[in-house]
PDB file of C-alpha atoms and ligand atoms in Angstrom:
ATOM      1  CA  UNK A 110       0.000   0.000   0.000  1.00 58.00           C
ATOM      2  CA  UNK A 111       1.216   3.476  -0.868  1.00 79.00           C
ATOM      3  CA  UNK A 112       1.758   6.108   1.818  1.00 89.00           C
ATOM      4  CA  UNK A 113      -1.268   8.326   2.418  1.00 91.00           C
ATOM      5  CA  UNK A 114      -1.193  11.679   0.628  1.00 93.00           C
ATOM      6  CA  UNK A 115      -1.684  13.688   3.818  1.00 98.00           C
ATOM      7  CA  UNK A 116      -0.931  13.127   7.514  1.00 98.00           C
ATOM      8  CA  UNK A 117      -3.883  14.485   9.491  1.00 98.00           C
ATOM      9  CA  UNK A 118      -3.814  11.904  12.291  1.00 98.00           C
ATOM     10  CA  UNK A 119      -1.501   9.047  13.221  1.00 98.00           C
ATOM     11  CA  UNK A 120      -4.062   6.432  12.123  1.00 98.00           C
ATOM     12  CA  UNK A 121      -3.667   7.676   8.548  1.00 98.00           C
ATOM     13  CA  UNK A 122      -0.571   5.442   8.668  1.00 98.00           C
ATOM     14  CA  UNK A 123      -0.596   1.662   8.623  1.00 97.00           C
ATOM     15  CA  UNK A 124       1.963  -0.588  10.316  1.00 98.00           C
ATOM     16  CA  UNK A 125       4.109  -0.834   7.167  1.00 97.00           C
ATOM     17  CA  UNK A 126       4.069   2.977   6.685  1.00 97.00           C
ATOM     18  CA  UNK A 127       5.116   3.435  10.281  1.00 98.00           C
ATOM     19  CA  UNK A 128       8.006   0.997  10.035  1.00 98.00           C
ATOM     20  CA  UNK A 129       9.169   2.640   6.818  1.00 97.00           C
ATOM     21  CA  UNK A 130       9.081   6.114   8.403  1.00 98.00           C
ATOM     22  CA  UNK A 131      10.857   5.012  11.576  1.00 98.00           C
ATOM     23  CA  UNK A 132      13.518   3.144   9.596  1.00 98.00           C
ATOM     24  CA  UNK A 133      14.167   6.226   7.477  1.00 98.00           C
ATOM     25  CA  UNK A 134      14.215   8.467  10.561  1.00 98.00           C
ATOM     26  CA  UNK A 135      16.864   6.201  12.114  1.00 98.00           C
ATOM     27  CA  UNK A 136      18.848   6.324   8.878  1.00 98.00           C
ATOM     28  CA  UNK A 137      18.614  10.144   8.804  1.00 98.00           C
ATOM     29  CA  UNK A 138      19.655  10.345  12.452  1.00 98.00           C
ATOM     30  CA  UNK A 139      22.855   8.476  11.554  1.00 98.00           C
ATOM     31  CA  UNK A 140      23.369  10.196   8.184  1.00 98.00           C
ATOM     32  CA  UNK A 141      21.475  13.521   8.273  1.00 97.00           C
ATOM     33  CA  UNK A 142      22.280  14.782   4.772  1.00 96.00           C
ATOM     34  CA  UNK A 143      21.755  11.556   2.850  1.00 96.00           C
ATOM     35  CA  UNK A 144      18.444  12.829   1.379  1.00 96.00           C
ATOM     36  CA  UNK A 145      19.701  16.343   0.671  1.00 95.00           C
ATOM     37  CA  UNK A 146      18.257  16.298  -2.857  1.00 94.00           C
ATOM     38  CA  UNK A 147      14.627  15.569  -1.980  1.00 97.00           C
ATOM     39  CA  UNK A 148      13.537  19.203  -1.593  1.00 98.00           C
ATOM     40  CA  UNK A 149      16.240  20.883  -3.683  1.00 97.00           C
ATOM     41  CA  UNK A 150      14.914  24.127  -5.202  1.00 96.00           C
ATOM     42  CA  UNK A 151      11.571  23.641  -3.481  1.00 98.00           C
ATOM     43  CA  UNK A 152       9.821  25.281  -0.558  1.00 98.00           C
ATOM     44  CA  UNK A 153       7.638  23.977   2.252  1.00 98.00           C
ATOM     45  CA  UNK A 154       5.097  26.293   3.887  1.00 98.00           C
ATOM     46  CA  UNK A 155       4.654  26.109   7.658  1.00 98.00           C
ATOM     47  CA  UNK A 156       1.555  27.816   9.064  1.00 98.00           C
ATOM     48  CA  UNK A 157       1.430  28.346  12.829  1.00 98.00           C
ATOM     49  CA  UNK A 158      -1.794  29.524  14.439  1.00 97.00           C
ATOM     50  CA  UNK A 159      -0.511  28.478  17.909  1.00 98.00           C
ATOM     51  CA  UNK A 160       2.955  28.939  19.439  1.00 97.00           C
ATOM     52  CA  UNK A 161       5.677  26.355  18.832  1.00 98.00           C
ATOM     53  CA  UNK A 162       9.327  25.799  19.667  1.00 98.00           C
ATOM     54  CA  UNK A 163      10.111  22.184  18.737  1.00 98.00           C
ATOM     55  CA  UNK A 164       7.757  21.674  15.814  1.00 98.00           C
ATOM     56  CA  UNK A 165       8.654  24.865  14.020  1.00 98.00           C
ATOM     57  CA  UNK A 166      12.410  24.660  14.506  1.00 98.00           C
ATOM     58  CA  UNK A 167      12.662  20.915  13.849  1.00 98.00           C
ATOM     59  CA  UNK A 168      10.610  21.180  10.635  1.00 98.00           C
ATOM     60  CA  UNK A 169      12.595  24.205   9.416  1.00 98.00           C
ATOM     61  CA  UNK A 170      15.842  22.365  10.128  1.00 98.00           C
ATOM     62  CA  UNK A 171      14.559  19.179   8.480  1.00 98.00           C
ATOM     63  CA  UNK A 172      13.582  21.117   5.343  1.00 98.00           C
ATOM     64  CA  UNK A 173      17.057  22.692   5.224  1.00 98.00           C
ATOM     65  CA  UNK A 174      18.676  19.253   5.601  1.00 98.00           C
ATOM     66  CA  UNK A 175      16.583  17.986   2.678  1.00 98.00           C
ATOM     67  CA  UNK A 176      17.845  20.879   0.540  1.00 98.00           C
ATOM     68  CA  UNK A 177      14.640  22.926   0.620  1.00 98.00           C
ATOM     69  CA  UNK A 178      13.534  26.348   1.841  1.00 98.00           C
ATOM     70  CA  UNK A 179      11.068  26.687   4.733  1.00 98.00           C
ATOM     71  CA  UNK A 180       8.520  29.515   4.583  1.00 98.00           C
ATOM     72  CA  UNK A 181       6.991  29.935   8.031  1.00 98.00           C
ATOM     73  CA  UNK A 182       3.969  32.190   8.416  1.00 97.00           C
ATOM     74  CA  UNK A 183       1.936  33.169  11.452  1.00 94.00           C
ATOM     75  CA  UNK A 184      -1.820  33.449  11.677  1.00 88.00           C
ATOM     76  CA  UNK A 185      -1.879  37.235  11.315  1.00 90.00           C
ATOM     77  CA  UNK A 186       0.219  37.203   8.139  1.00 95.00           C
ATOM     78  CA  UNK A 187      -2.029  35.419   5.676  1.00 96.00           C
ATOM     79  CA  UNK A 188      -5.098  36.804   3.918  1.00 96.00           C
ATOM     80  CA  UNK A 189      -6.853  33.872   5.601  1.00 95.00           C
ATOM     81  CA  UNK A 190      -7.078  36.132   8.647  1.00 91.00           C
ATOM     82  CA  UNK A 191      -8.992  38.672   6.553  1.00 93.00           C
ATOM     83  CA  UNK A 192     -11.497  36.198   5.187  1.00 94.00           C
ATOM     84  CA  UNK A 193      -9.836  34.431   2.245  1.00 97.00           C
ATOM     85  CA  UNK A 194     -11.157  30.889   2.270  1.00 97.00           C
ATOM     86  CA  UNK A 195      -9.214  27.856   3.417  1.00 97.00           C
ATOM     87  CA  UNK A 196      -9.752  26.290  -0.012  1.00 98.00           C
ATOM     88  CA  UNK A 197      -8.372  29.278  -1.945  1.00 98.00           C
ATOM     89  CA  UNK A 198      -5.421  29.487   0.451  1.00 98.00           C
ATOM     90  CA  UNK A 199      -4.654  25.790  -0.033  1.00 98.00           C
ATOM     91  CA  UNK A 200      -4.934  25.971  -3.819  1.00 98.00           C
ATOM     92  CA  UNK A 201      -2.646  29.002  -3.914  1.00 98.00           C
ATOM     93  CA  UNK A 202       0.042  27.514  -1.693  1.00 98.00           C
ATOM     94  CA  UNK A 203       0.010  24.319  -3.763  1.00 97.00           C
ATOM     95  CA  UNK A 204       1.112  26.392  -6.793  1.00 98.00           C
ATOM     96  CA  UNK A 205       4.300  27.392  -4.966  1.00 98.00           C
ATOM     97  CA  UNK A 206       5.315  24.845  -2.381  1.00 98.00           C
ATOM     98  CA  UNK A 207       5.998  21.102  -2.177  1.00 98.00           C
ATOM     99  CA  UNK A 208       4.216  20.540   1.172  1.00 98.00           C
ATOM    100  CA  UNK A 209       2.093  22.399   3.702  1.00 98.00           C
ATOM    101  CA  UNK A 210       2.618  21.918   7.455  1.00 98.00           C
ATOM    102  CA  UNK A 211      -0.197  23.318   9.633  1.00 98.00           C
ATOM    103  CA  UNK A 212      -0.607  23.943  13.361  1.00 98.00           C
ATOM    104  CA  UNK A 213      -4.016  25.315  14.288  1.00 98.00           C
ATOM    105  CA  UNK A 214      -7.079  24.684  16.469  1.00 98.00           C
ATOM    106  CA  UNK A 215      -9.706  22.960  14.371  1.00 98.00           C
ATOM    107  CA  UNK A 216      -9.236  19.504  12.858  1.00 98.00           C
ATOM    108  CA  UNK A 217     -12.037  20.334  10.433  1.00 98.00           C
ATOM    109  CA  UNK A 218     -10.009  23.276   9.115  1.00 98.00           C
ATOM    110  CA  UNK A 219      -6.998  21.047   8.488  1.00 98.00           C
ATOM    111  CA  UNK A 220      -9.236  18.512   6.736  1.00 98.00           C
ATOM    112  CA  UNK A 221     -10.539  21.322   4.487  1.00 98.00           C
ATOM    113  CA  UNK A 222      -6.973  22.376   3.653  1.00 98.00           C
ATOM    114  CA  UNK A 223      -6.124  18.783   2.779  1.00 98.00           C
ATOM    115  CA  UNK A 224      -9.258  18.282   0.663  1.00 98.00           C
ATOM    116  CA  UNK A 225      -8.384  21.337  -1.448  1.00 98.00           C
ATOM    117  CA  UNK A 226      -4.638  20.702  -1.609  1.00 97.00           C
ATOM    118  CA  UNK A 227      -2.723  18.936  -4.360  1.00 97.00           C
ATOM    119  CA  UNK A 228       0.409  18.896  -2.156  1.00 98.00           C
ATOM    120  CA  UNK A 229       0.851  16.898   1.071  1.00 98.00           C
ATOM    121  CA  UNK A 230      -0.719  18.487   4.172  1.00 98.00           C
ATOM    122  CA  UNK A 231       0.861  17.563   7.507  1.00 98.00           C
ATOM    123  CA  UNK A 232      -0.912  18.200  10.816  1.00 98.00           C
ATOM    124  CA  UNK A 233       1.623  19.874  13.118  1.00 98.00           C
ATOM    125  CA  UNK A 234      -0.860  19.848  16.069  1.00 98.00           C
ATOM    126  CA  UNK A 235      -4.559  20.469  16.298  1.00 98.00           C
ATOM    127  CA  UNK A 236      -6.903  20.383  19.272  1.00 98.00           C
ATOM    128  CA  UNK A 237      -7.365  16.630  18.806  1.00 98.00           C
ATOM    129  CA  UNK A 238      -4.209  15.300  17.182  1.00 98.00           C
ATOM    130  CA  UNK A 239      -0.422  15.606  17.217  1.00 98.00           C
ATOM    131  CA  UNK A 240       0.731  12.887  14.806  1.00 98.00           C
ATOM    132  CA  UNK A 241       4.253  14.285  14.344  1.00 98.00           C
ATOM    133  CA  UNK A 242       4.830  14.049  18.087  1.00 99.00           C
ATOM    134  CA  UNK A 243       3.731  10.421  18.148  1.00 98.00           C
ATOM    135  CA  UNK A 244       6.273   9.492  15.480  1.00 98.00           C
ATOM    136  CA  UNK A 245       9.073  10.975  17.589  1.00 99.00           C
ATOM    137  CA  UNK A 246       7.687   9.168  20.638  1.00 99.00           C
ATOM    138  CA  UNK A 247       7.778   5.809  18.874  1.00 98.00           C
ATOM    139  CA  UNK A 248      11.278   6.523  17.583  1.00 98.00           C
ATOM    140  CA  UNK A 249      12.402   7.291  21.134  1.00 99.00           C
ATOM    141  CA  UNK A 250      10.891   4.047  22.427  1.00 98.00           C
ATOM    142  CA  UNK A 251      12.530   2.101  19.614  1.00 98.00           C
ATOM    143  CA  UNK A 252      15.894   3.807  20.232  1.00 98.00           C
ATOM    144  CA  UNK A 253      15.678   2.749  23.858  1.00 98.00           C
ATOM    145  CA  UNK A 254      14.196  -0.730  23.612  1.00 98.00           C
ATOM    146  CA  UNK A 255      15.050  -1.849  20.064  1.00 97.00           C
ATOM    147  CA  UNK A 256      11.476  -2.880  19.255  1.00 97.00           C
ATOM    148  CA  UNK A 257       7.933  -1.663  19.864  1.00 98.00           C
ATOM    149  CA  UNK A 258       5.669  -4.729  19.781  1.00 98.00           C
ATOM    150  CA  UNK A 259       4.463  -5.648  23.268  1.00 98.00           C
ATOM    151  CA  UNK A 260       6.242  -2.735  24.990  1.00 98.00           C
ATOM    152  CA  UNK A 261       4.365  -1.588  28.088  1.00 98.00           C
ATOM    153  CA  UNK A 262       3.677   2.159  28.061  1.00 99.00           C
ATOM    154  CA  UNK A 263       1.591   4.211  30.508  1.00 99.00           C
ATOM    155  CA  UNK A 264       0.079   7.628  29.811  1.00 99.00           C
ATOM    156  CA  UNK A 265      -1.079   9.570  32.878  1.00 99.00           C
ATOM    157  CA  UNK A 266      -2.934  12.893  32.785  1.00 98.00           C
ATOM    158  CA  UNK A 267      -5.076  14.719  30.230  1.00 98.00           C
ATOM    159  CA  UNK A 268      -6.715  12.763  27.393  1.00 98.00           C
ATOM    160  CA  UNK A 269      -5.599  15.484  24.979  1.00 98.00           C
ATOM    161  CA  UNK A 270      -4.166  15.698  21.458  1.00 98.00           C
ATOM    162  CA  UNK A 271      -0.834  14.129  22.494  1.00 99.00           C
ATOM    163  CA  UNK A 272      -2.682  11.325  24.278  1.00 99.00           C
ATOM    164  CA  UNK A 273      -4.925  10.721  21.241  1.00 99.00           C
ATOM    165  CA  UNK A 274      -1.944  10.438  18.915  1.00 99.00           C
ATOM    166  CA  UNK A 275      -0.110   8.176  21.357  1.00 99.00           C
ATOM    167  CA  UNK A 276      -3.183   5.926  21.572  1.00 99.00           C
ATOM    168  CA  UNK A 277      -3.272   5.714  17.773  1.00 99.00           C
ATOM    169  CA  UNK A 278       0.487   5.162  17.499  1.00 99.00           C
ATOM    170  CA  UNK A 279       0.401   2.424  20.126  1.00 99.00           C
ATOM    171  CA  UNK A 280      -2.377   0.683  18.216  1.00 98.00           C
ATOM    172  CA  UNK A 281      -0.400   0.710  14.975  1.00 98.00           C
ATOM    173  CA  UNK A 282       2.862  -0.375  16.640  1.00 98.00           C
ATOM    174  CA  UNK A 283       1.405  -3.214  18.737  1.00 98.00           C
ATOM    175  CA  UNK A 284       2.155  -1.540  22.076  1.00 98.00           C
ATOM    176  CA  UNK A 285       0.422  -2.407  25.374  1.00 98.00           C
ATOM    177  CA  UNK A 286      -0.778   1.065  26.420  1.00 99.00           C
ATOM    178  CA  UNK A 287      -2.471   1.876  29.723  1.00 99.00           C
ATOM    179  CA  UNK A 288      -4.013   5.344  29.992  1.00 99.00           C
ATOM    180  CA  UNK A 289      -5.114   6.931  33.284  1.00 98.00           C
ATOM    181  CA  UNK A 290      -7.075  10.202  33.204  1.00 98.00           C
ATOM    182  CA  UNK A 291      -9.399  11.865  35.708  1.00 98.00           C
ATOM    183  CA  UNK A 292     -13.106  11.304  35.014  1.00 97.00           C
ATOM    184  CA  UNK A 293     -14.258  13.804  32.422  1.00 97.00           C
ATOM    185  CA  UNK A 294     -10.793  14.109  30.859  1.00 98.00           C
ATOM    186  CA  UNK A 295     -10.481  10.734  29.129  1.00 98.00           C
ATOM    187  CA  UNK A 296      -9.450  10.532  25.464  1.00 98.00           C
ATOM    188  CA  UNK A 297     -12.323  10.845  22.973  1.00 98.00           C
ATOM    189  CA  UNK A 298     -14.294   7.607  22.736  1.00 98.00           C
ATOM    190  CA  UNK A 299     -14.353   7.621  18.925  1.00 98.00           C
ATOM    191  CA  UNK A 300     -10.568   7.956  18.722  1.00 98.00           C
ATOM    192  CA  UNK A 301     -10.131   5.092  21.191  1.00 98.00           C
ATOM    193  CA  UNK A 302     -12.598   3.012  19.141  1.00 98.00           C
ATOM    194  CA  UNK A 303     -10.656   3.681  15.933  1.00 98.00           C
ATOM    195  CA  UNK A 304      -7.450   2.691  17.727  1.00 98.00           C
ATOM    196  CA  UNK A 305      -9.057  -0.485  19.084  1.00 98.00           C
ATOM    197  CA  UNK A 306     -10.032  -1.440  15.533  1.00 98.00           C
ATOM    198  CA  UNK A 307      -6.382  -1.123  14.474  1.00 98.00           C
ATOM    199  CA  UNK A 308      -5.209  -2.907  17.641  1.00 98.00           C
ATOM    200  CA  UNK A 309      -7.177  -6.011  16.644  1.00 98.00           C
ATOM    201  CA  UNK A 310      -4.818  -6.363  13.659  1.00 97.00           C
ATOM    202  CA  UNK A 311      -1.541  -5.598  15.441  1.00 98.00           C
ATOM    203  CA  UNK A 312      -1.968  -7.236  18.853  1.00 98.00           C
ATOM    204  CA  UNK A 313      -1.837  -3.875  20.649  1.00 98.00           C
ATOM    205  CA  UNK A 314      -3.850  -3.430  23.821  1.00 98.00           C
ATOM    206  CA  UNK A 315      -5.313  -0.054  24.778  1.00 98.00           C
ATOM    207  CA  UNK A 316      -6.688   0.193  28.323  1.00 98.00           C
ATOM    208  CA  UNK A 317      -8.387   3.432  29.416  1.00 98.00           C
ATOM    209  CA  UNK A 318      -8.850   3.969  33.155  1.00 98.00           C
ATOM    210  CA  UNK A 319      -8.629   6.495  35.965  1.00 98.00           C
ATOM    211  CA  UNK A 320      -6.051   4.918  38.305  1.00 98.00           C
ATOM    212  CA  UNK A 321      -2.491   6.230  37.756  1.00 98.00           C
ATOM    213  CA  UNK A 322      -0.891   3.602  40.025  1.00 98.00           C
ATOM    214  CA  UNK A 323      -2.569   0.759  38.129  1.00 98.00           C
ATOM    215  CA  UNK A 324      -1.619   2.251  34.757  1.00 98.00           C
ATOM    216  CA  UNK A 325       2.092   2.586  35.547  1.00 98.00           C
ATOM    217  CA  UNK A 326       2.474  -0.809  37.286  1.00 98.00           C
ATOM    218  CA  UNK A 327       5.142  -2.672  35.307  1.00 97.00           C
ATOM    219  CA  UNK A 328       5.406   0.071  32.665  1.00 98.00           C
ATOM    220  CA  UNK A 329       8.595   0.473  30.638  1.00 98.00           C
ATOM    221  CA  UNK A 330       7.726   4.093  29.847  1.00 99.00           C
ATOM    222  CA  UNK A 331       5.600   6.662  31.681  1.00 99.00           C
ATOM    223  CA  UNK A 332       4.277   9.550  29.599  1.00 99.00           C
ATOM    224  CA  UNK A 333       2.492  12.738  30.569  1.00 99.00           C
ATOM    225  CA  UNK A 334       1.569  16.108  29.025  1.00 98.00           C
ATOM    226  CA  UNK A 335       0.425  19.505  30.229  1.00 98.00           C
ATOM    227  CA  UNK A 336      -2.923  19.810  31.996  1.00 98.00           C
ATOM    228  CA  UNK A 337      -3.541  23.117  30.181  1.00 98.00           C
ATOM    229  CA  UNK A 338      -3.231  22.615  26.434  1.00 98.00           C
ATOM    230  CA  UNK A 339      -3.139  25.659  24.183  1.00 98.00           C
ATOM    231  CA  UNK A 340      -6.799  25.235  23.239  1.00 98.00           C
ATOM    232  CA  UNK A 341      -7.983  25.093  26.877  1.00 98.00           C
ATOM    233  CA  UNK A 342      -9.505  28.350  28.193  1.00 98.00           C
ATOM    234  CA  UNK A 343      -7.655  29.921  31.131  1.00 98.00           C
ATOM    235  CA  UNK A 344     -10.968  29.877  33.044  1.00 98.00           C
ATOM    236  CA  UNK A 345     -10.602  26.080  33.397  1.00 98.00           C
ATOM    237  CA  UNK A 346      -7.243  26.286  35.189  1.00 98.00           C
ATOM    238  CA  UNK A 347      -8.402  26.012  38.819  1.00 98.00           C
ATOM    239  CA  UNK A 348     -10.779  23.116  38.149  1.00 98.00           C
ATOM    240  CA  UNK A 349      -8.144  21.292  36.139  1.00 98.00           C
ATOM    241  CA  UNK A 350      -5.377  21.724  38.721  1.00 98.00           C
ATOM    242  CA  UNK A 351      -7.697  20.225  41.319  1.00 98.00           C
ATOM    243  CA  UNK A 352      -8.873  17.331  39.139  1.00 98.00           C
ATOM    244  CA  UNK A 353      -5.402  16.452  37.879  1.00 98.00           C
ATOM    245  CA  UNK A 354      -3.441  16.783  41.146  1.00 98.00           C
ATOM    246  CA  UNK A 355      -3.593  13.012  41.903  1.00 98.00           C
ATOM    247  CA  UNK A 356      -2.270  12.361  38.387  1.00 98.00           C
ATOM    248  CA  UNK A 357       1.068  14.144  38.815  1.00 98.00           C
ATOM    249  CA  UNK A 358       4.057  12.089  37.674  1.00 99.00           C
ATOM    250  CA  UNK A 359       6.424  12.247  40.641  1.00 98.00           C
ATOM    251  CA  UNK A 360       9.083   9.967  42.114  1.00 98.00           C
ATOM    252  CA  UNK A 361       6.474   7.973  44.056  1.00 98.00           C
ATOM    253  CA  UNK A 362       4.500   7.215  40.901  1.00 98.00           C
ATOM    254  CA  UNK A 363       7.655   6.426  38.876  1.00 98.00           C
ATOM    255  CA  UNK A 364       8.658   3.965  41.608  1.00 98.00           C
ATOM    256  CA  UNK A 365       5.613   1.856  40.671  1.00 98.00           C
ATOM    257  CA  UNK A 366       6.872   1.440  37.096  1.00 98.00           C
ATOM    258  CA  UNK A 367       9.777  -0.825  36.183  1.00 98.00           C
ATOM    259  CA  UNK A 368      13.022   0.361  37.801  1.00 98.00           C
ATOM    260  CA  UNK A 369      14.522   1.103  34.377  1.00 97.00           C
ATOM    261  CA  UNK A 370      11.363   2.775  33.003  1.00 98.00           C
ATOM    262  CA  UNK A 371      11.842   5.948  30.968  1.00 98.00           C
ATOM    263  CA  UNK A 372       9.921   9.162  31.564  1.00 99.00           C
ATOM    264  CA  UNK A 373       8.445  10.804  28.449  1.00 99.00           C
ATOM    265  CA  UNK A 374       6.892  14.214  27.793  1.00 98.00           C
ATOM    266  CA  UNK A 375       6.299  16.014  24.502  1.00 98.00           C
ATOM    267  CA  UNK A 376       7.340  19.345  26.123  1.00 98.00           C
ATOM    268  CA  UNK A 377       6.855  22.084  27.075  1.00 98.00           C
ATOM    269  CA  UNK A 378       6.440  20.745  30.632  1.00 98.00           C
ATOM    270  CA  UNK A 379       5.212  22.525  33.737  1.00 98.00           C
ATOM    271  CA  UNK A 380       7.341  21.459  36.681  1.00 98.00           C
ATOM    272  CA  UNK A 381       5.254  21.110  39.813  1.00 98.00           C
ATOM    273  CA  UNK A 382       2.060  20.487  37.827  1.00 98.00           C
ATOM    274  CA  UNK A 383       1.924  17.365  35.620  1.00 98.00           C
ATOM    275  CA  UNK A 384       5.515  16.368  36.502  1.00 98.00           C
ATOM    276  CA  UNK A 385       7.972  17.154  39.281  1.00 98.00           C
ATOM    277  CA  UNK A 386      11.431  18.558  38.575  1.00 98.00           C
ATOM    278  CA  UNK A 387      13.055  15.463  40.094  1.00 98.00           C
ATOM    279  CA  UNK A 388      11.426  13.307  37.398  1.00 98.00           C
ATOM    280  CA  UNK A 389      11.719  15.505  34.310  1.00 98.00           C
ATOM    281  CA  UNK A 390      15.302  16.484  35.195  1.00 98.00           C
ATOM    282  CA  UNK A 391      16.180  13.027  36.537  1.00 98.00           C
ATOM    283  CA  UNK A 392      18.084  10.097  35.039  1.00 98.00           C
ATOM    284  CA  UNK A 393      14.973   8.319  33.694  1.00 98.00           C
ATOM    285  CA  UNK A 394      13.888  11.300  31.595  1.00 98.00           C
ATOM    286  CA  UNK A 395      14.265  11.062  27.805  1.00 98.00           C
ATOM    287  CA  UNK A 396      12.389  14.260  26.998  1.00 98.00           C
ATOM    288  CA  UNK A 397      15.241  15.819  25.014  1.00 98.00           C
ATOM    289  CA  UNK A 398      15.728  12.610  23.044  1.00 98.00           C
ATOM    290  CA  UNK A 399      12.059  12.943  22.104  1.00 98.00           C
ATOM    291  CA  UNK A 400      12.661  16.576  21.165  1.00 98.00           C
ATOM    292  CA  UNK A 401      15.657  15.598  19.019  1.00 98.00           C
ATOM    293  CA  UNK A 402      13.692  12.824  17.366  1.00 98.00           C
ATOM    294  CA  UNK A 403      11.107  15.407  16.231  1.00 99.00           C
ATOM    295  CA  UNK A 404      13.812  16.527  13.781  1.00 98.00           C
ATOM    296  CA  UNK A 405      14.612  13.085  12.385  1.00 98.00           C
ATOM    297  CA  UNK A 406      10.968  12.036  12.088  1.00 98.00           C
ATOM    298  CA  UNK A 407      10.032  15.353  10.444  1.00 98.00           C
ATOM    299  CA  UNK A 408      12.797  14.816   7.908  1.00 98.00           C
ATOM    300  CA  UNK A 409      11.638  11.239   7.305  1.00 98.00           C
ATOM    301  CA  UNK A 410       8.035  12.402   6.848  1.00 98.00           C
ATOM    302  CA  UNK A 411       8.919  15.096   4.329  1.00 98.00           C
ATOM    303  CA  UNK A 412      11.391  12.893   2.479  1.00 97.00           C
ATOM    304  CA  UNK A 413       8.740  10.190   2.137  1.00 97.00           C
ATOM    305  CA  UNK A 414       5.701  12.366   1.389  1.00 97.00           C
ATOM    306  CA  UNK A 415       7.584  14.658  -1.035  1.00 96.00           C
ATOM    307  CA  UNK A 416       9.731  12.094  -2.864  1.00 88.00           C
TER     308      UNK A 416
HETATM  309  N1  LIG B 240       6.100  19.046  21.455  1.00 83.74           N
HETATM  310  C1  LIG B 240       5.797  20.103  20.685  1.00 83.74           C
HETATM  311  O1  LIG B 240       5.025  20.036  19.745  1.00 83.74           O
HETATM  312  O2  LIG B 240       6.435  21.264  21.033  1.00 83.74           O
HETATM  313  P1  LIG B 240       6.183  22.711  20.425  1.00 83.74           P
HETATM  314  O3  LIG B 240       4.809  23.174  20.871  1.00 83.74           O
HETATM  315  O4  LIG B 240       7.282  23.544  21.002  1.00 83.74           O
HETATM  316  O5  LIG B 240       6.253  22.642  18.930  1.00 83.74           O
HETATM  317  N1  LIG B 241      -1.217  19.204  24.527  1.00 83.74           N
HETATM  318  C1  LIG B 241      -0.323  20.322  24.303  1.00 83.74           C
HETATM  319  C2  LIG B 241       0.839  19.891  23.449  1.00 83.74           C
HETATM  320  C3  LIG B 241       1.853  20.965  23.196  1.00 83.74           C
HETATM  321  C4  LIG B 241       2.980  20.501  22.320  1.00 83.74           C
HETATM  322  C5  LIG B 241      -1.091  21.451  23.637  1.00 83.74           C
HETATM  323  O1  LIG B 241      -1.901  21.204  22.760  1.00 83.74           O
HETATM  324  O2  LIG B 241      -0.874  22.606  24.042  1.00 83.74           O
END
């Protein structure tokens, strides 16, 4: 099966696509300029309607390594902000660029861009998905453990975009994932159902619960994310801090995982909220390996989708 044309969510990829991308990312990590011709004389447009450090800088660097030119634009800079339609914007950009990388709020908006676009559209984070992050997460797990099938991973905290993409990635990769979220903050049921359908083919198991200690028991990796994603209104802060407090990843919770378990976080983190400094700055933390792997997986994605 050919790669999908666009990457809007992790489940757009099948197991073979995922293996191919992770193999290429590993190759590019070892030999970063070996695909330097893929984007020669071409540009890639990056549209950011939310802040970004890792995604923007890793994609721009990846494009440079592939021989191309990144054109990054903010929300206020396009005519889109003055009412030009998504479809006309997509059709215009496709006349110039080789790919379009989008970070925004609405998944429906990204789907409209993709539907109108003759070039690959890559979701660089929406309210519901963060597929690029999940590729780097799988690469980090593979770097550490050598293989993904049957690995025991726990996600503790908000059932947000990063959680959704991890659930989907685990399903594709055959991972045993245990998720623990407070009631009312679980991952979306339809995303979990889609992941379960994939899991039936790969042998993955996806367990959704509300007990952090049970989720991390025996885990080889413990993952968390902010309790206040960029799409969450500030007015929810107090209620969220209260609901999520028992879900903090601290040394006591890490002690329930395997002794050699890694700690994972997409970053940016909020020390003292979803994770303590002793964990994120401690010897089990691989958060900067994840951040580095954003670069290699972004390069692999573009090299594959634009070749
Ligand atoms: N993990 C991640 O997507 O980071 P940025 O928001 O800095 O891009
Ligand atoms: N869940 C976070 C991820 C940031 C990279 C957010 O959406 O803000």
